[in-house]
Amino acid sequence: LRLSAATIDPSSVTLTQTAPNDVTIGYTLGGNSAIVTFDVETNVTGDVWASIGGEHCRTVEGAVNTVVQPGARTFRWRARKD
């Protein structure tokens, strides 16, 4: 029996502003398929960060919030709409 966990190499993650208010996120998923989720954190004060909650990121589309197969993947977040 051989088990392999899904992983995302942080060095593979890219963020590109693709329109005035859209962001395209790229990443490479290694290992097995996995459910990939998305959230945004913002700094509160100093070195303290707070999640805005993934449920508030409703305008994402592509390889996110679903089962994703291994390989290079992308998704788009329409930030201004959220």
XYZ file of N, CA and C in Angstrom:
246
model
N 0.854 -1.184 0.000
C 0.000 0.000 0.000
C 0.890 1.234 0.000
N 0.653 2.106 -0.937
C 1.426 3.337 -1.020
C 0.478 4.522 -0.949
N 0.698 5.396 0.018
C -0.141 6.578 0.173
C 0.653 7.817 -0.180
N 0.004 8.756 -0.806
C 0.649 10.006 -1.176
C -0.315 11.148 -0.889
N 0.135 12.093 -0.092
C -0.705 13.237 0.241
C -0.595 14.289 -0.855
N -1.654 15.031 -1.035
C -1.627 16.150 -1.976
C -0.856 17.302 -1.353
N -0.073 17.999 -2.149
C 0.705 19.135 -1.662
C 0.709 20.253 -2.691
N 0.842 21.462 -2.205
C 1.068 22.615 -3.084
C 2.400 23.207 -2.658
N 3.346 23.237 -3.586
C 4.656 23.816 -3.320
C 4.494 25.334 -3.295
N 4.775 25.979 -2.166
C 4.587 27.439 -2.091
C 5.343 28.204 -3.171
N 6.478 27.679 -3.624
C 7.229 28.394 -4.659
C 6.534 28.337 -6.018
N 5.525 27.486 -6.159
C 4.791 27.388 -7.425
C 3.606 28.346 -7.492
N 3.291 29.014 -6.385
C 2.108 29.883 -6.335
C 2.423 31.239 -6.970
N 1.546 31.661 -7.878
C 1.681 32.970 -8.512
C 0.381 33.735 -8.377
N 0.475 35.040 -8.270
C -0.687 35.924 -8.258
C -0.449 36.996 -9.303
N -1.417 37.158 -10.210
C -1.287 38.124 -11.284
C -2.572 38.920 -11.387
N -2.448 40.241 -11.391
C -3.630 41.064 -11.611
C -3.921 41.029 -13.099
N -5.083 40.475 -13.478
C -5.401 40.262 -14.886
C -6.382 41.276 -15.449
N -7.009 42.006 -14.614
C -7.919 43.084 -15.003
C -7.898 44.054 -13.827
N -8.503 45.217 -13.974
C -8.413 46.175 -12.865
C -8.766 45.593 -11.499
N -9.687 44.662 -11.454
C -10.107 44.130 -10.156
C -10.133 42.608 -10.101
N -9.448 41.941 -11.027
C -9.391 40.478 -11.055
C -7.981 40.010 -10.734
N -7.896 38.880 -10.070
C -6.603 38.280 -9.747
C -6.634 36.832 -10.228
N -5.594 36.414 -10.953
C -5.451 35.024 -11.345
C -4.385 34.395 -10.457
N -4.730 33.279 -9.838
C -3.832 32.558 -8.938
C -3.448 31.253 -9.615
N -2.159 30.998 -9.711
C -1.664 29.753 -10.275
C -0.949 28.948 -9.205
N -0.974 27.645 -9.322
C -0.289 26.772 -8.374
C -0.098 25.409 -9.013
N 0.787 24.626 -8.428
C 0.993 23.252 -8.879
C 0.638 22.317 -7.737
N -0.329 21.448 -7.995
C -0.753 20.449 -7.014
C 0.010 19.167 -7.272
N 0.710 18.691 -6.259
C 1.452 17.441 -6.378
C 0.783 16.342 -5.588
N 1.180 15.113 -5.836
C 0.610 13.984 -5.104
C -0.713 13.560 -5.694
N -1.709 13.411 -4.849
C -3.037 12.963 -5.260
C -3.970 14.135 -5.522
N -5.137 13.836 -6.055
C -6.164 14.863 -6.186
C -6.578 15.321 -4.792
N -7.105 16.539 -4.703
C -7.490 17.105 -3.410
C -8.531 18.184 -3.616
N -9.257 18.512 -2.562
C -10.144 19.660 -2.578
C -9.294 20.864 -2.192
N -9.173 21.807 -3.110
C -8.375 23.011 -2.890
C -9.334 24.140 -2.540
N -9.061 24.840 -1.444
C -9.914 25.946 -1.015
C -9.114 27.249 -1.033
N -9.808 28.358 -0.913
C -9.202 29.690 -1.024
C -9.732 30.583 0.081
N -8.850 31.357 0.681
C -9.218 32.331 1.698
C -8.247 33.500 1.583
N -8.608 34.616 2.144
C -7.762 35.806 2.142
C -7.556 36.227 3.584
N -6.326 36.612 3.901
C -6.029 37.155 5.223
C -5.591 38.600 5.078
N -5.903 39.404 6.069
C -5.494 40.799 6.080
C -4.838 41.094 7.430
N -3.889 42.027 7.419
C -3.248 42.352 8.687
C -4.168 43.252 9.501
N -4.220 42.957 10.790
C -5.065 43.723 11.702
C -4.210 44.809 12.337
N -3.220 44.406 13.099
C -2.241 45.327 13.677
C -0.930 44.576 13.825
N 0.148 45.257 13.588
C 1.455 44.631 13.753
C 1.587 43.376 12.928
N 1.925 42.282 13.586
C 2.140 41.001 12.918
C 0.954 40.050 13.117
N -0.226 40.605 13.358
C -1.433 39.814 13.583
C -2.259 39.810 12.297
N -2.670 38.620 11.862
C -3.439 38.469 10.629
C -4.817 37.900 10.934
N -5.796 38.275 10.144
C -7.164 37.786 10.330
C -7.733 37.323 8.999
N -8.392 36.181 9.017
C -9.049 35.636 7.835
C -10.339 36.406 7.572
N -10.603 36.694 6.297
C -11.908 37.280 5.978
C -12.954 36.183 5.795
N -12.495 34.934 5.748
C -13.403 33.791 5.616
C -13.634 33.421 4.162
N -13.309 32.190 3.835
C -13.468 31.706 2.473
C -14.876 31.859 1.931
N -15.856 31.825 2.813
C -17.248 31.953 2.363
C -17.535 33.338 1.792
N -16.669 34.317 2.058
C -16.847 35.659 1.515
C -16.170 35.836 0.158
N -15.439 34.822 -0.276
C -14.789 34.843 -1.597
C -15.677 34.055 -2.555
N -16.785 34.665 -2.953
C -17.799 33.959 -3.741
C -17.579 34.025 -5.242
N -16.674 34.871 -5.691
C -16.516 35.056 -7.130
C -15.255 34.382 -7.665
N -14.901 33.240 -7.097
C -13.761 32.493 -7.618
C -14.269 31.462 -8.620
N -13.464 31.237 -9.667
C -13.832 30.240 -10.670
C -12.566 29.580 -11.188
N -12.685 28.326 -11.498
C -11.534 27.569 -11.985
C -11.209 26.434 -11.024
N -9.939 26.129 -10.881
C -9.487 24.976 -10.097
C -9.387 25.317 -8.614
N -10.560 25.532 -7.992
C -10.636 25.879 -6.577
C -12.031 25.533 -6.056
N -12.107 25.226 -4.757
C -13.363 24.873 -4.084
C -14.038 23.659 -4.709
N -13.234 22.762 -5.217
C -13.700 21.526 -5.827
C -12.547 20.525 -5.811
N -12.804 19.309 -6.210
C -11.722 18.327 -6.327
C -10.853 18.705 -7.519
N -9.560 18.820 -7.277
C -8.603 19.230 -8.299
C -7.618 18.089 -8.530
N -7.331 17.809 -9.786
C -6.358 16.783 -10.147
C -4.947 17.368 -10.075
N -3.931 16.536 -9.805
C -2.557 17.026 -9.738
C -2.121 17.707 -11.035
N -1.212 18.650 -10.898
C -0.662 19.355 -12.052
C -0.743 20.855 -11.867
N -0.345 21.586 -12.895
C -0.394 23.047 -12.874
C -1.843 23.488 -13.056
N -2.319 24.337 -12.163
C -3.723 24.761 -12.167
C -3.821 26.265 -11.937
N -4.956 26.841 -12.325
C -5.213 28.260 -12.072
C -6.673 28.467 -11.698
N -6.915 29.578 -11.025
C -8.284 30.040 -10.806
C -8.278 31.560 -10.761
N -9.441 32.145 -10.959
C -9.583 33.598 -10.983
C -10.490 34.055 -9.846
N -10.104 35.162 -9.206
C -10.911 35.779 -8.158
C -11.288 37.170 -8.633
N -12.566 37.438 -8.684
C -13.064 38.763 -9.080
C -13.258 39.580 -7.802
N -12.140 40.071 -7.272
C -12.085 40.681 -5.944
C -13.070 41.834 -5.764
N -13.187 42.679 -6.719
C -14.068 43.849 -6.582
C -15.530 43.446 -6.376
N -15.935 42.335 -6.982
C -17.318 41.874 -6.846
C -17.613 41.356 -5.447
N -16.569 40.887 -4.740
C -16.753 40.391 -3.367
C -16.677 41.541 -2.391
